Tab-separated table of C-alpha atoms in Angstrom:
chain	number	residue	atom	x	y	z
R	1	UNK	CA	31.701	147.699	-10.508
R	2	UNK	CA	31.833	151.139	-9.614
R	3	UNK	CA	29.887	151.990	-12.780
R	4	UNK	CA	26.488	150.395	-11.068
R	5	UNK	CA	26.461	153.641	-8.727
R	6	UNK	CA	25.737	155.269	-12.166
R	7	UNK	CA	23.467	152.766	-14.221
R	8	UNK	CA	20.370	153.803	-11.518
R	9	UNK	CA	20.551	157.413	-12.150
R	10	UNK	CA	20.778	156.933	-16.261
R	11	UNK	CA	17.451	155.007	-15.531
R	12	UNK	CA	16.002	158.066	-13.996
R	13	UNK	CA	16.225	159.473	-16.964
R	14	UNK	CA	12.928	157.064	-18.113
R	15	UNK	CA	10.985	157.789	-15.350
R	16	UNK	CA	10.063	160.913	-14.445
R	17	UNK	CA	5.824	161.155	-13.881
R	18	UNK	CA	4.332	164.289	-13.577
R	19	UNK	CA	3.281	164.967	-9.878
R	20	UNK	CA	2.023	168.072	-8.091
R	21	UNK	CA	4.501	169.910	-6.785
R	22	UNK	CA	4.186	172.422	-4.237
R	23	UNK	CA	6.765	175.795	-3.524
R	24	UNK	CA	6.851	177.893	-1.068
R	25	UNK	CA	7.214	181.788	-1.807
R	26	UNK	CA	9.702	182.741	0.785
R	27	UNK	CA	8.597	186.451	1.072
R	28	UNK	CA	4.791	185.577	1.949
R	29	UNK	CA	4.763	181.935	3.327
R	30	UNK	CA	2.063	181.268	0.524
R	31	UNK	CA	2.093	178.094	-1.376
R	32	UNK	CA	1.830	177.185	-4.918
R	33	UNK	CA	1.119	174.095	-6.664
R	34	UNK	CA	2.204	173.381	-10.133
R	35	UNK	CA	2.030	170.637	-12.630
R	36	UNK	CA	5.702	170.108	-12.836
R	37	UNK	CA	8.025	166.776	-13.725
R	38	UNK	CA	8.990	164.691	-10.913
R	39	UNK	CA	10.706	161.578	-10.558
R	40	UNK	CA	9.073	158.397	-10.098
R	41	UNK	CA	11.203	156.877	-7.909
R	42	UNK	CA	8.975	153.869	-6.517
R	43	UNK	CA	8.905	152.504	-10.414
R	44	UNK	CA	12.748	151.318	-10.572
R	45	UNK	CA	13.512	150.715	-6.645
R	46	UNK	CA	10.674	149.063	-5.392
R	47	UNK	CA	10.211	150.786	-2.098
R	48	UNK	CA	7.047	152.780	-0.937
R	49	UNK	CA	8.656	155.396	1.026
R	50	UNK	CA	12.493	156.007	2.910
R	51	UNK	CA	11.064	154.260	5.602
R	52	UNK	CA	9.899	151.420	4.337
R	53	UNK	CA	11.128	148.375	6.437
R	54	UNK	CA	12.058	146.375	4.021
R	55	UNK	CA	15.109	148.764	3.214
R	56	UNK	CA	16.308	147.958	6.552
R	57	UNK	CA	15.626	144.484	6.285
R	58	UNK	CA	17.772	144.171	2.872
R	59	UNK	CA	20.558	146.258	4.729
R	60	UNK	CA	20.590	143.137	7.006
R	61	UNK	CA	20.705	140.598	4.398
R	62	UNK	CA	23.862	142.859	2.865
R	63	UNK	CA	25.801	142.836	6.238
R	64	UNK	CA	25.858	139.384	6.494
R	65	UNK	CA	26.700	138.353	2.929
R	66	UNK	CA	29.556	141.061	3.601
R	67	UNK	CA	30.707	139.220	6.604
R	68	UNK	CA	31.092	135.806	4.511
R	69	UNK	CA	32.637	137.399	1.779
R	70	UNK	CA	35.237	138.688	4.269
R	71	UNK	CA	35.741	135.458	5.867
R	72	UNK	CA	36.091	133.507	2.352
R	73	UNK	CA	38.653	135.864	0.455
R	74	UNK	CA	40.419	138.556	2.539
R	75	UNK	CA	44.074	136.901	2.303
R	76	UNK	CA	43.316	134.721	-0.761
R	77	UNK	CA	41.801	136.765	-3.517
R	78	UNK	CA	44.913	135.241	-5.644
R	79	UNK	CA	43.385	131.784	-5.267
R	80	UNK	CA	40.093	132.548	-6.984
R	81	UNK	CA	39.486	136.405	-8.418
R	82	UNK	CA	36.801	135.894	-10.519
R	83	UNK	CA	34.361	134.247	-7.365
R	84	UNK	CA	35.941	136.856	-5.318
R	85	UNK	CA	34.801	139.668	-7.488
R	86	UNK	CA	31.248	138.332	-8.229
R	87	UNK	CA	30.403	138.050	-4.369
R	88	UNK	CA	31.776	141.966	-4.287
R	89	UNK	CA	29.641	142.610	-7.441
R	90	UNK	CA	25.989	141.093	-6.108
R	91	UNK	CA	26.895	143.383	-2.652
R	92	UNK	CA	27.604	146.418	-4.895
R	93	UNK	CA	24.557	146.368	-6.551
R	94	UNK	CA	22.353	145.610	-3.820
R	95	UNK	CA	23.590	148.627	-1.739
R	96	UNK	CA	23.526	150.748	-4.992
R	97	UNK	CA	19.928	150.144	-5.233
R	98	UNK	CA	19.059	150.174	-1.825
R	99	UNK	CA	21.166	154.196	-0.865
R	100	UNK	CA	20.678	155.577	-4.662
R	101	UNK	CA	16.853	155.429	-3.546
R	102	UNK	CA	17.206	156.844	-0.218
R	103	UNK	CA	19.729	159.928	-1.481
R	104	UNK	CA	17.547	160.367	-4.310
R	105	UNK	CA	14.448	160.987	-2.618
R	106	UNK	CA	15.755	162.616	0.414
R	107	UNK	CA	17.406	165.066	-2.095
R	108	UNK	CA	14.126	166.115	-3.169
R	109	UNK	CA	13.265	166.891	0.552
R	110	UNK	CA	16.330	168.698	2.002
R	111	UNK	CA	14.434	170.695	4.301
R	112	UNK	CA	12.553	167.696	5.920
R	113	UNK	CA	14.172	166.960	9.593
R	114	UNK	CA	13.207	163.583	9.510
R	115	UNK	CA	13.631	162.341	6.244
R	116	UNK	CA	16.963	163.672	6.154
R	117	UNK	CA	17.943	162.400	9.535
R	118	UNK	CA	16.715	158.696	7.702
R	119	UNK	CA	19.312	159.358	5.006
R	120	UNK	CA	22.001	159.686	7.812
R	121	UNK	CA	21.136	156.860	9.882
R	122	UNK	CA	21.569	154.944	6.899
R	123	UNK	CA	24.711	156.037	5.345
R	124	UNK	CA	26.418	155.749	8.671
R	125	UNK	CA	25.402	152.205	8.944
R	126	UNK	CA	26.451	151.940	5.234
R	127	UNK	CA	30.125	153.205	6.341
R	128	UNK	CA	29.860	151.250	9.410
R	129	UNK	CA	29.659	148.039	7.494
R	130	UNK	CA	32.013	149.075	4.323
R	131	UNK	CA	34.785	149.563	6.596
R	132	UNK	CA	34.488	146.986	9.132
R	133	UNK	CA	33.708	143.988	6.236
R	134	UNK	CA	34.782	145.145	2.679
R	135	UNK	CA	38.281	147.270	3.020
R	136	UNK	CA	40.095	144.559	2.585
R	137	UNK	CA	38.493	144.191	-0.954
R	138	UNK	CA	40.017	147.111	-2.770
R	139	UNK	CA	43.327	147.146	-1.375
R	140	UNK	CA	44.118	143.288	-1.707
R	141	UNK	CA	43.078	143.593	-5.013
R	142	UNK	CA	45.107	146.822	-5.444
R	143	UNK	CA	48.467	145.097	-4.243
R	144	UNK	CA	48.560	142.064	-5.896
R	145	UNK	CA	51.056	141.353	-8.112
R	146	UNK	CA	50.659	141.510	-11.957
R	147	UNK	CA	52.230	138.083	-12.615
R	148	UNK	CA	49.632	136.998	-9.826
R	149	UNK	CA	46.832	138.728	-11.905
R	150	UNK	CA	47.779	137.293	-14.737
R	151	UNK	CA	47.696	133.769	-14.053
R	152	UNK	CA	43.948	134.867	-12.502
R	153	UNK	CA	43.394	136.040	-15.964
R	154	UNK	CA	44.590	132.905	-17.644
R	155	UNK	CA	43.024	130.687	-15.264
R	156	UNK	CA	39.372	132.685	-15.564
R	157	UNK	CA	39.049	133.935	-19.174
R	158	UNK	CA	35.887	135.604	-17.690
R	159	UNK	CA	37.974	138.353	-15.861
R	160	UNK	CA	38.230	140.379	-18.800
R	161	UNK	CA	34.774	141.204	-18.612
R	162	UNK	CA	35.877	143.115	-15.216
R	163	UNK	CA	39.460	143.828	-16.230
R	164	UNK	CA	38.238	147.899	-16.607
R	165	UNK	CA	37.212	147.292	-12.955
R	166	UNK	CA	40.630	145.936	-12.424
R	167	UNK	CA	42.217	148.123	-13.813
R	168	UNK	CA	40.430	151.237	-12.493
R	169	UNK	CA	40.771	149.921	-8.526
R	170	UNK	CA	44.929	148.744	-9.129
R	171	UNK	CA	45.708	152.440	-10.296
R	172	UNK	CA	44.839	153.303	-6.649
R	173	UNK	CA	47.853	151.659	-5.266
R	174	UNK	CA	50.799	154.097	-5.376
R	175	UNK	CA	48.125	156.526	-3.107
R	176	UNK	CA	46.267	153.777	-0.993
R	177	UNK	CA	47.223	153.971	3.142
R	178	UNK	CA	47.070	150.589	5.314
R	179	UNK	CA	44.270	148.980	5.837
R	180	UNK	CA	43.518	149.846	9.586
R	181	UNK	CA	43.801	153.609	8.368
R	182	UNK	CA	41.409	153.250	5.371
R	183	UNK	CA	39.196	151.523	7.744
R	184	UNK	CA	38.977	154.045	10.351
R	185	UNK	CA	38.625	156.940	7.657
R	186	UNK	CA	35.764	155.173	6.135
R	187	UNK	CA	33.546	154.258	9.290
R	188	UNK	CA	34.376	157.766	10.920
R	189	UNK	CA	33.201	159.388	6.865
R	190	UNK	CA	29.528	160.150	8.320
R	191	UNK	CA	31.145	161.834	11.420
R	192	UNK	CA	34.191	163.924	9.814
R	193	UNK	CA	36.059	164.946	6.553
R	194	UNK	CA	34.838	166.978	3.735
R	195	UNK	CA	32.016	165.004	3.002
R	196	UNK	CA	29.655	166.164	5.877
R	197	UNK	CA	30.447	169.509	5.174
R	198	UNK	CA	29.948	169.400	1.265
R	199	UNK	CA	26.677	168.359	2.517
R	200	UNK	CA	25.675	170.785	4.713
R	201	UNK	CA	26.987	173.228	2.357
R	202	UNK	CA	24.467	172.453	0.016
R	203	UNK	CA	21.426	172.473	2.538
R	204	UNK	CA	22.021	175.382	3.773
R	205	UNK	CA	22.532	176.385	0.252
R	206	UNK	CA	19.311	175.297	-0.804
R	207	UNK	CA	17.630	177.459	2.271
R	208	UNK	CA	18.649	180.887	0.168
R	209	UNK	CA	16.101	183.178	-1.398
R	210	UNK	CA	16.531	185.364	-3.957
R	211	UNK	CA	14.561	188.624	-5.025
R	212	UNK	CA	12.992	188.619	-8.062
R	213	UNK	CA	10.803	191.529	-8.798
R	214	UNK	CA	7.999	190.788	-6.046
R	215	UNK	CA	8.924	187.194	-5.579
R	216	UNK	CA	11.632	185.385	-4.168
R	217	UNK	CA	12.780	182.469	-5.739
R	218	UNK	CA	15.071	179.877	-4.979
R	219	UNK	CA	19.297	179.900	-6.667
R	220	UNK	CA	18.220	177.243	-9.547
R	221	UNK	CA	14.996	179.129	-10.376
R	222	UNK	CA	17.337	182.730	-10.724
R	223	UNK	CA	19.775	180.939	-12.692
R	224	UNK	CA	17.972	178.980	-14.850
R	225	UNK	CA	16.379	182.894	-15.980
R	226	UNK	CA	19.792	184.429	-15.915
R	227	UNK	CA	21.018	181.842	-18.260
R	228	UNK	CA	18.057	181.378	-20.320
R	229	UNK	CA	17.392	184.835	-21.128
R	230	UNK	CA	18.820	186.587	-24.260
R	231	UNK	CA	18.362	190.240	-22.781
R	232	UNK	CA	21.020	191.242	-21.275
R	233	UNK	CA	19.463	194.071	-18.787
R	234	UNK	CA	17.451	190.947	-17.492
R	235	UNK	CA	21.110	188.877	-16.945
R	236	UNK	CA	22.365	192.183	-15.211
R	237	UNK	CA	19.301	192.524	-12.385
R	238	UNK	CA	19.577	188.293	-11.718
R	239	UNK	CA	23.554	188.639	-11.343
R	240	UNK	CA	22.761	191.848	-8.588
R	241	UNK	CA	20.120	189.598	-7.484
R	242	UNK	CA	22.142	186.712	-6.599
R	243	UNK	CA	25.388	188.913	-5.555
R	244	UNK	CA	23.351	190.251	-2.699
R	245	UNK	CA	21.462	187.159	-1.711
R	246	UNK	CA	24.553	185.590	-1.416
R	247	UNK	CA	26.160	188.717	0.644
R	248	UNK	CA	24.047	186.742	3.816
R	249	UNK	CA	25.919	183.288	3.072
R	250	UNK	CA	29.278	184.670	2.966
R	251	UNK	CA	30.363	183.382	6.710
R	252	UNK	CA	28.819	180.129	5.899
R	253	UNK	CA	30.328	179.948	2.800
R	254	UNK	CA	34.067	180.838	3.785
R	255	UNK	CA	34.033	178.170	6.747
R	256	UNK	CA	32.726	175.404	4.621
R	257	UNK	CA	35.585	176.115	2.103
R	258	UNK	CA	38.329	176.084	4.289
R	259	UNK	CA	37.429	172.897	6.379
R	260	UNK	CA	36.670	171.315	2.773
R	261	UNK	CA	40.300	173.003	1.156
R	262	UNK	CA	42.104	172.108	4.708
R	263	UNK	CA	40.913	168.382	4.464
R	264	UNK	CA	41.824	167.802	1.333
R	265	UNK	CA	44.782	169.230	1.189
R	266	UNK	CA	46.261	167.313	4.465
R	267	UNK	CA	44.665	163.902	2.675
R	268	UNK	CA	46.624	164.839	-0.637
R	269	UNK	CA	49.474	164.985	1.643
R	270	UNK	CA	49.551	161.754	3.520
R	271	UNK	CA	48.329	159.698	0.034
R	272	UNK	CA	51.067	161.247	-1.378
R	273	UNK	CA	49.601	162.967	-4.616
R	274	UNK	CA	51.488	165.999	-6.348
R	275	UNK	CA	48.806	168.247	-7.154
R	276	UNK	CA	45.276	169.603	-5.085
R	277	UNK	CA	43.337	168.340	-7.738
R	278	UNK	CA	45.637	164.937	-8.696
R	279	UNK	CA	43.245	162.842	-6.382
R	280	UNK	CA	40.232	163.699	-8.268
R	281	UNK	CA	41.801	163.277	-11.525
R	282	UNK	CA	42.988	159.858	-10.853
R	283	UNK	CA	38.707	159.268	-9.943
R	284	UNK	CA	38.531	160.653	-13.270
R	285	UNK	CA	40.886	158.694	-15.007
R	286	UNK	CA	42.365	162.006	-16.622
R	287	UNK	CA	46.169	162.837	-16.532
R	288	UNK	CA	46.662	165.756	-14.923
R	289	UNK	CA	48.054	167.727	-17.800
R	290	UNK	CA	44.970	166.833	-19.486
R	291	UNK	CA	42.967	168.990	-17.037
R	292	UNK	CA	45.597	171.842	-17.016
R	293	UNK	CA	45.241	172.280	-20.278
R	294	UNK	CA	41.073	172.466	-20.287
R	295	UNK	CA	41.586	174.916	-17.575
R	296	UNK	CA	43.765	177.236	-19.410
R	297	UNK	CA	41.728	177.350	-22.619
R	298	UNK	CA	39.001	178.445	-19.733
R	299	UNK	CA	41.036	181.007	-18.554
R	300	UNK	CA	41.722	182.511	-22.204
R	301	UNK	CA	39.734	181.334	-24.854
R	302	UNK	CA	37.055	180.850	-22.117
R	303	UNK	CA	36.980	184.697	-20.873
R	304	UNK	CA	36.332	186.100	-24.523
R	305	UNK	CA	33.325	183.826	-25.366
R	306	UNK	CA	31.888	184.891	-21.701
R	307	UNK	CA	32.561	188.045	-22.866
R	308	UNK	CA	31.307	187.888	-25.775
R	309	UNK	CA	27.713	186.663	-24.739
R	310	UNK	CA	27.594	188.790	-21.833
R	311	UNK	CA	27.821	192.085	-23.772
């Protein structure tokens, strides 16, 4: 089920309309409009804006379809799995369609107060009603017991349709903490934990400038030169241009890694995971010798290509 998070942003990929769009230059305050791609997000969602009404009245609807699918299977998804995991799959995808808007557009608009204020409201609402109705879902599902599962399977030859679902939410369970504690974590995630400041990192992020001869240009706009260009005195003056624009971020920078490192570290800990990055891989599905070994050839192989087309 997780995989309808991602089947919204492959349909992006179909629908982007070309729109004015409008940057600021930094150094003057002057605006420029340019013909420039843009996605059409009103096309696949059906919403006319982030505050359209009926978002919140579809949040509604989800709430209380989460609050019967509580009360009918948390303590008996072994009598019926495959009803059990349909009600969780039409909740999925309704909030998948109804946040995937609202982050997509408000991501266009990071500077906007009030549209990213929207986003918030929303998402903590989101957590609000994920951890109060739907915790149960995961980690019943995680614990039960494989001769349990596989009379489900037996009994509902439909299952395997979801059994990469199954199987993706039951490797969880060596890691997984009780349910009051996944509860709190997920209704306080808005509030506290990495993910706030992940997100502010990126805002403020976003805020940077960057010389460029008489303009000043935004970190994707410098990049996308620096790695598009072939001459290598024109790599040289966008890597001192960045290095110094960032010289102003460097505070910001160091305190958003250590509350991010410090969190996850002291998570890793009470799940009980070996590694910093073991958590991520298990997302991932990847052992974790797997991604050592990518990560070496980075460090070796890696350092002579960079070399290589650097010089």
């Amino acid at each position: 089920l997780r995989a309808n998070r991602a089947v919204y942003s492959r349909t992006m990929a179909t629908s982007i309309a070309p729109m004015n769009a409008v940057a600021t230059d930094g150094a003057a305050g002057a605006t420029k409009t340019a013909d420039t791609p843009r996605w059409a997000l009103e096309t696949h969602f059906g919403y006319d804006s982030v505050y359209s009404g009926s978002i919140d009245a579809e949040i509604d609807a989800i709430e209380a379809k989460c609050k019967t699918l509580k009360a009918n299977f948390e303590g008996k998804m072994g009598e019926s799995l495959l009803d059990a995991i349909k009600a969780y799959e039409e909740v999925d995808i309704a909030l998948t369609k109804a946040l995937s808007y609202v982050s997509l557009s408000c991501d266009t608009k990071l500077d906007d107060d009030k549209a990213q204020k929207r986003k918030a409201s929303l998402f903590q609402r989101y957590s609000t009603i994920s951890g109060n109705e739907l915790t149960f879902f995961s980690l019943e599902l995680a614990d039960m017991s494989q001769d349990l599962l596989e009379a489900q399977m037996e009994k509902s030859p439909e299952l395997a349709n979801y059994a990469a679902y199954i199987d993706d939410v039951r490797r969880s369970q060596p890691y997984n903490l009780s349910k009051e504690v996944e509860r709190a974590l997920t209704v306080r995630a808005p509030f506290a934990g990495k993910g706030k400041v992940v997100e502010f990192y990126g805002n403020e992020l976003s805020r940077l400038r960057f010389k460029d001869g008489d303009e000043e240009v935004n970190m994707e706009v410098l990049l996308a030169k620096m790695t598009s260009s072939k001459d290598a005195a024109t790599r040289y003056e966008c890597m001192k241009a960045l290095n110094t624009g960032l010289k102003e971020f460097e505070r910001t920078a160091a305190l958003s890694l250590n509350m991010v490192a410090g969190s996850w570290h002291a998570e890793n800990t009470e799940r009980g995971f070996e590694r910093l990055r073991s958590q991520r891989n298990l997302g991932n599905n990847v052992p974790d010798d797997v991604v050592d070994s990518l990560l070496d050839a980075v460090k070796t192989t890696g350092v002579d290509y960079c070399k290589r087309y650097n010089s």
